[in-house]
Amino acid sequence: MSDGRPGRLWDTPALWDAALAAVVALLSIGLAVAFDPAALPEGDGAVRAAAGDSPLSLTLIALACAPIALRRHRPYPMLVLSQVPIVALAAIDADPGTAELATLILLHAVAAHRGLAQSLIALATAGLGYVVAAAFGEIPWTMHLLAGVLLFATWMAGRSSRLRRAYLAELEDRAERLERAREADRRAARAEERQRIARELHDVVAHHVSVMTVQAAAARKVLASNPGLAADALSAIEEMGRTAMAEMRNIVGVLRTDGEDGERAPQPGVGDLPALVEQMREAGLRTQLWVEGDGPKLPPGMDLAVYRLVQEALTNTLRHAGPSARAWVTLRYEPGALTVRVEDDGRGPDPEEAPRERNGRPHRADGARHAGGGDGERTGHGLVGIRERVSLYGGELRVGPRRGGGFEVCARFPLTTASRGER
């Protein structure tokens, strides 16, 4: 029973040590009695018989084996304690049976559970005990050699056991450290993925909602005077909403997949910039696109970063630059670099439209632009996301007022990094 009291008692190491001590003691006493030399002819055998199975000798045998019961808690003191009755047995010329096995068991316990210094002292103690006991009788030199080999082999076995346990403990500790490191990496990867998805969602939602808001405002203005133009604006809003929903489903789909299926949906890139510029023109922002020079095919990550940068910059222009603003998008391929510049000449939102913002609450239009045409409202999460995208590929970003009025977003991507990433 793994959950009952008998099971817990059976798994107690002290119980096994006590049982081992009892077995060794009973075996030693049994051998001492079984091989009683009283049955031998008169002579030296009679003298041995008088000491071999006497109560004193049997008591000494039991005392020599009893320390085995505490071999895990105090192995070295128990080793020293066991040597006393063993030497006493040799002094009275009594047969110790297998009581000397206690010396080997306790020596192994010291070597297996204590440090090198104490284990060497234990080896010397066991050797000294054998020498003292051997001094009371005449023993062939071969027996001395065998005893020395047994003591050293037992000590080596104990040390090997200790080193093996230390090695296994080190492996377990290393495995735990690796598991903690992997868990930290997984948490960092999840945080990075959440941040990436948050950037994607912001770019998609901010762009499409901004365009839909502008289209809705235009439809509201001409609803009474030009219903046909208002209907076209509402159709554009409907198409833009469907496009936004499709992109959001692609992004959210990544969260619902365990593998890489969510990454298979095509992501926008530099090739989609003409369509983006056309969307902005339909929304009322006069936008032009120039591509100067030829360059290598960008890796998917950088291709998406360039598209999102232009998308966010044009969305900010549409929201903050004013109704008569114009925008220019320039992609310039240089030796080892790609420069992306988005400029506008906006002067700020129309003051007449500002009070209608935010559910009819007054909204300040003045002060929205810094001196020189800068826009104080353009430093939100979108530009933070752009900065993160650019820095991810080792690029440089400059955001601020444009000389002559307006606003400018300029980024420079090193193409050497792109080439290495593509390979």
XYZ file of C-alpha atoms in Angstrom:
423
model
C 0.000 0.000 0.000
C 1.560 3.216 -1.151
C -0.727 5.450 0.901
C -1.078 3.390 4.086
C 0.953 3.278 7.232
C 2.543 -0.145 6.583
C 3.880 1.124 3.273
C 5.514 4.147 4.891
C 7.077 1.972 7.586
C 8.365 -0.488 5.017
C 10.044 2.310 3.080
C 11.904 3.609 6.164
C 15.712 3.244 5.700
C 16.249 2.893 9.467
C 14.099 -0.247 9.433
C 16.268 -1.811 6.743
C 19.450 -0.910 8.660
C 18.080 -2.484 11.848
C 17.094 -5.583 9.891
C 20.573 -5.775 8.355
C 22.180 -5.479 11.790
C 19.958 -8.275 13.123
C 20.722 -10.553 10.149
C 24.490 -10.062 10.470
C 24.330 -10.628 14.247
C 22.220 -13.787 13.953
C 24.459 -15.121 11.184
C 27.595 -14.471 13.247
C 26.129 -16.068 16.391
C 24.872 -19.019 14.376
C 28.277 -19.623 12.810
C 29.993 -19.297 16.184
C 27.703 -21.918 17.694
C 27.553 -24.206 14.653
C 31.285 -24.442 14.325
C 31.812 -25.037 18.068
C 35.144 -26.887 18.328
C 33.929 -28.743 21.513
C 33.403 -31.822 19.372
C 37.094 -31.897 18.469
C 39.612 -34.161 20.321
C 40.986 -33.079 23.612
C 43.672 -30.484 23.444
C 43.634 -27.016 22.102
C 40.066 -27.523 20.870
C 38.683 -27.803 24.410
C 40.173 -24.441 25.354
C 38.634 -22.805 22.237
C 35.253 -24.314 22.961
C 35.171 -22.787 26.363
C 35.436 -19.275 24.857
C 33.746 -19.797 21.453
C 30.108 -20.184 22.544
C 30.197 -18.557 25.948
C 27.601 -15.886 26.799
C 30.379 -13.276 26.813
C 31.506 -14.053 23.266
C 27.944 -14.141 21.946
C 27.256 -10.800 23.628
C 30.387 -9.301 22.066
C 29.309 -10.564 18.637
C 25.924 -8.902 19.069
C 27.573 -5.660 20.218
C 29.899 -5.703 17.185
C 26.947 -5.993 14.782
C 24.521 -3.631 16.541
C 26.141 -0.365 15.233
C 25.015 -1.321 11.708
C 21.522 -0.139 12.685
C 22.802 3.471 12.827
C 25.138 3.332 9.829
C 23.291 6.116 7.933
C 23.116 8.603 10.808
C 26.540 8.303 12.478
C 28.638 5.962 10.352
C 32.109 6.835 11.655
C 31.299 6.716 15.408
C 29.527 3.397 14.799
C 32.620 2.091 12.988
C 34.821 3.000 15.955
C 32.276 1.480 18.346
C 32.181 -1.824 16.451
C 35.963 -2.246 16.635
C 35.937 -2.518 20.433
C 34.008 -5.842 20.711
C 35.845 -7.239 17.660
C 39.202 -6.622 19.355
C 37.786 -8.066 22.596
C 36.735 -11.249 20.750
C 40.271 -11.603 19.419
C 41.668 -11.012 22.880
C 39.666 -13.879 24.421
C 40.389 -16.060 21.374
C 36.690 -16.414 20.527
C 35.290 -17.107 17.057
C 33.724 -13.831 15.803
C 31.700 -15.619 13.124
C 30.863 -12.976 10.489
C 31.001 -10.058 12.962
C 33.943 -8.634 10.996
C 31.436 -8.085 8.189
C 30.143 -5.170 10.283
C 33.492 -3.432 9.765
C 33.113 -3.630 5.980
C 29.477 -2.446 6.068
C 30.271 0.534 8.298
C 33.408 1.429 6.311
C 31.312 1.445 3.119
C 28.734 3.679 4.818
C 31.385 6.230 5.839
C 32.929 6.270 2.355
C 29.512 6.565 0.681
C 28.006 9.276 2.903
C 30.933 11.361 4.154
C 33.712 13.424 2.622
C 37.082 12.209 1.428
C 38.980 13.195 4.581
C 36.633 11.406 6.960
C 36.463 8.357 4.707
C 40.274 8.098 4.707
C 40.274 8.329 8.515
C 37.651 5.570 8.588
C 39.840 3.379 6.340
C 42.767 3.935 8.701
C 40.572 3.152 11.717
C 39.348 -0.116 10.197
C 42.920 -1.077 9.299
C 44.132 -0.265 12.799
C 41.338 -2.334 14.323
C 42.316 -5.309 12.177
C 45.991 -4.939 13.115
C 45.183 -4.845 16.834
C 42.874 -7.852 16.574
C 45.439 -9.783 14.502
C 48.105 -9.173 17.127
C 46.359 -11.634 19.504
C 46.830 -14.607 17.188
C 49.000 -16.117 14.532
C 47.516 -15.400 11.083
C 49.184 -16.252 7.749
C 50.364 -13.322 5.666
C 47.953 -14.296 2.912
C 45.062 -13.557 5.274
C 46.587 -10.167 6.031
C 46.795 -9.470 2.304
C 43.201 -10.594 1.762
C 41.968 -8.411 4.631
C 43.785 -5.371 3.215
C 42.329 -5.962 -0.239
C 38.814 -6.317 1.196
C 39.116 -3.120 3.224
C 40.428 -1.102 0.281
C 37.866 -2.566 -2.155
C 35.045 -1.727 0.275
C 36.332 1.823 0.664
C 36.572 2.247 -3.122
C 33.027 0.926 -3.582
C 31.715 3.453 -1.059
C 33.563 6.325 -2.734
C 32.267 5.273 -6.142
C 28.731 5.228 -4.774
C 29.153 8.720 -3.364
C 30.629 10.083 -6.600
C 27.847 8.473 -8.627
C 25.188 10.066 -6.426
C 26.916 13.435 -6.697
C 27.053 13.065 -10.475
C 23.362 12.177 -10.673
C 22.489 15.091 -8.397
C 24.476 17.415 -10.668
C 22.625 16.058 -13.693
C 19.272 16.626 -11.987
C 20.279 20.142 -10.997
C 21.446 20.868 -14.528
C 18.187 19.493 -15.918
C 16.219 21.741 -13.556
C 18.295 24.764 -14.615
C 17.755 23.930 -18.279
C 14.040 23.522 -17.688
C 13.901 26.895 -15.943
C 15.859 28.446 -18.810
C 13.503 26.873 -21.367
C 10.499 28.133 -19.426
C 12.005 31.634 -19.338
C 12.623 31.431 -23.098
C 9.048 30.298 -23.654
C 7.734 33.200 -21.572
C 9.922 35.641 -23.504
C 8.779 34.144 -26.811
C 5.139 34.404 -25.769
C 5.632 38.019 -24.683
C 7.355 38.833 -27.976
C 4.572 37.138 -29.928
C 1.920 39.050 -28.004
C 3.777 42.276 -28.698
C 4.038 41.438 -32.395
C 0.323 40.610 -32.622
C -0.513 43.804 -30.721
C 1.493 45.807 -33.277
C -0.260 44.056 -36.159
C -3.710 44.613 -34.657
C -2.959 48.260 -33.990
C -1.706 48.835 -37.521
C -4.704 47.107 -39.089
C -7.349 48.654 -36.843
C -5.867 52.165 -36.781
C -5.447 52.322 -40.539
C -8.793 50.908 -41.604
C -10.837 52.617 -38.905
C -9.187 55.953 -39.712
C -9.996 55.579 -43.402
C -13.555 54.490 -42.604
C -13.982 57.501 -40.283
C -12.849 59.903 -43.002
C -15.118 58.263 -45.546
C -18.064 58.420 -43.140
C -17.418 62.117 -42.490
C -17.316 62.772 -46.233
C -20.558 60.823 -46.727
C -22.243 62.802 -43.962
C -21.251 66.122 -45.583
C -22.634 65.279 -49.026
C -25.534 63.042 -47.971
C -28.149 65.734 -48.620
C -26.569 67.463 -51.606
C -25.051 64.505 -53.486
C -26.545 61.128 -52.498
C -24.621 59.312 -55.223
C -21.259 60.443 -53.886
C -22.394 59.517 -50.377
C -23.321 56.050 -51.616
C -19.849 55.630 -53.119
C -18.303 56.608 -49.783
C -20.506 54.105 -47.961
C -19.473 51.381 -50.439
C -15.834 52.233 -49.763
C -16.511 51.975 -46.025
C -18.101 48.556 -46.520
C -15.152 47.278 -48.555
C -12.674 48.684 -46.079
C -14.518 47.007 -43.203
C -14.411 43.645 -44.945
C -10.702 44.051 -45.624
C -10.077 44.930 -41.975
C -12.035 41.898 -40.791
C -10.098 39.597 -43.148
C -6.735 40.892 -41.905
C -7.826 40.636 -38.286
C -8.953 37.040 -38.817
C -5.525 36.209 -40.255
C -3.788 37.748 -37.261
C -6.063 36.211 -34.640
C -5.757 32.866 -36.425
C -2.153 32.699 -35.275
C -3.379 32.562 -31.672
C -5.639 29.597 -32.417
C -3.036 27.341 -34.034
C -0.394 25.220 -32.351
C 1.846 25.003 -35.381
C 2.815 27.459 -38.099
C -0.431 27.304 -40.112
C -1.321 30.794 -38.968
C 1.817 32.172 -40.602
C 0.901 30.842 -44.059
C -1.540 33.660 -44.826
C 0.140 36.159 -47.193
C 1.274 39.322 -45.452
C 1.334 42.711 -47.182
C 4.648 44.065 -48.383
C 6.320 46.597 -50.667
C 4.403 45.220 -53.639
C 1.127 46.251 -51.985
C 2.119 49.899 -51.524
C 0.420 51.041 -54.772
C -2.888 49.617 -53.524
C -2.367 51.329 -50.173
C -1.701 54.655 -51.890
C -4.857 54.188 -53.959
C -6.851 53.571 -50.761
C -5.556 56.828 -49.355
C -6.515 58.701 -52.503
C -10.034 57.298 -52.298
C -10.171 58.420 -48.677
C -9.343 61.989 -49.769
C -5.587 62.161 -49.115
C -3.659 63.166 -52.220
C -0.789 60.674 -52.149
C 2.061 59.941 -54.533
C 4.515 57.020 -54.562
C 8.044 56.984 -55.976
C 10.429 54.039 -56.105
C 14.013 54.978 -56.920
C 16.551 52.342 -57.905
C 16.436 48.557 -57.807
C 17.204 46.374 -54.832
C 17.113 42.726 -53.706
C 13.928 41.019 -52.665
C 13.314 41.804 -49.018
C 12.755 39.020 -46.495
C 9.122 38.680 -45.354
C 9.681 40.357 -41.976
C 11.352 43.462 -43.387
C 8.898 43.564 -46.290
C 6.024 43.698 -43.800
C 7.838 46.273 -41.643
C 8.226 48.652 -44.613
C 4.548 48.297 -45.506
C 3.378 48.884 -41.926
C 5.658 51.923 -41.605
C 4.139 53.548 -44.698
C 0.637 52.524 -43.631
C 0.991 54.035 -40.166
C 2.575 57.249 -41.452
C -0.154 57.772 -44.070
C -2.859 56.962 -41.519
C -1.458 59.636 -39.180
C -1.383 62.093 -42.078
C -4.988 61.298 -42.935
C -6.069 61.809 -39.323
C -4.022 64.851 -38.329
C -2.668 66.726 -41.355
C -5.898 68.427 -42.405
C -8.312 68.193 -45.338
C -6.040 69.838 -47.929
C -2.844 67.968 -47.087
C -0.750 66.070 -49.598
C 1.579 63.132 -48.907
C 4.614 61.711 -50.680
C 6.012 58.203 -50.234
C 9.544 57.587 -51.450
C 11.422 54.279 -51.502
C 15.085 54.702 -52.412
C 17.354 51.685 -52.893
C 20.925 52.660 -52.087
C 24.096 50.539 -51.954
C 23.542 48.382 -48.874
C 20.450 50.216 -47.607
C 16.787 50.995 -48.267
C 15.467 54.427 -47.319
C 11.733 54.863 -46.759
C 10.414 58.432 -46.442
C 6.816 59.534 -45.898
C 6.205 63.303 -45.973
C 3.191 65.567 -45.856
C 2.541 69.299 -45.997
C -0.395 69.310 -43.598
C -1.226 72.190 -41.302
C -3.520 70.413 -38.872
C -7.197 69.397 -38.759
C -9.982 71.694 -39.922
C -11.033 73.867 -36.971
C -14.649 73.703 -38.112
C -14.638 69.926 -37.794
C -12.888 69.762 -34.443
C -15.950 70.413 -32.226
C -17.708 67.444 -33.829
C -15.058 65.017 -32.626
C -15.360 62.819 -29.551
C -19.126 62.494 -29.315
C -19.832 66.210 -29.627
C -17.445 67.290 -26.882
C -15.189 70.267 -27.630
C -11.819 69.138 -28.961
C -8.922 71.533 -29.289
C -7.621 71.858 -32.810
C -5.161 74.613 -32.067
C -1.855 73.553 -30.656
C -2.122 70.167 -32.315
C 0.856 71.020 -34.474
C 4.251 72.083 -33.243
C 6.035 75.015 -34.737
C 7.312 74.209 -38.181
C 4.343 71.989 -38.968
C 4.998 69.152 -36.540
C 2.096 67.157 -35.194
C 1.993 66.592 -31.460
C -0.707 63.926 -31.776
C 1.371 61.619 -33.908
C 3.476 60.118 -31.139
C 1.116 57.357 -30.027
C 1.394 53.573 -30.075
C 1.670 53.490 -33.862
C 4.993 55.304 -33.986
C 6.228 53.217 -31.054
C 5.431 50.107 -33.072
C 7.218 51.558 -36.098
C 10.296 52.259 -34.002
C 10.284 48.673 -32.721
C 9.955 47.270 -36.247
C 12.818 49.387 -37.565
C 15.139 48.590 -34.649
C 14.354 44.872 -35.057
C 16.180 44.937 -38.399
C 19.012 47.209 -37.274
C 17.575 50.286 -38.984
C 17.443 53.975 -38.092
C 14.241 56.015 -37.701
C 13.718 59.765 -37.747
C 10.309 61.253 -36.960
C 9.538 64.931 -36.694
C 8.561 68.207 -38.382
C 9.424 68.641 -42.032
C 11.414 71.622 -43.242
C 8.981 74.008 -44.883
C 5.999 72.706 -42.912
C 4.357 69.378 -42.461
C 5.607 66.148 -40.970
C 8.152 63.511 -41.970
C 8.823 59.857 -41.125
C 12.111 58.540 -42.472
C 13.601 55.085 -41.913
C 16.779 53.489 -43.235
C 17.036 49.670 -43.362
C 20.450 48.017 -43.915
C 20.083 45.557 -46.792
C 23.101 43.520 -45.663
C 21.049 42.364 -42.674
C 18.154 41.649 -44.991
C 20.312 39.516 -47.258
C 21.638 37.496 -44.361
C 18.124 37.040 -42.969
C 16.871 35.864 -46.371
C 19.501 33.197 -46.648
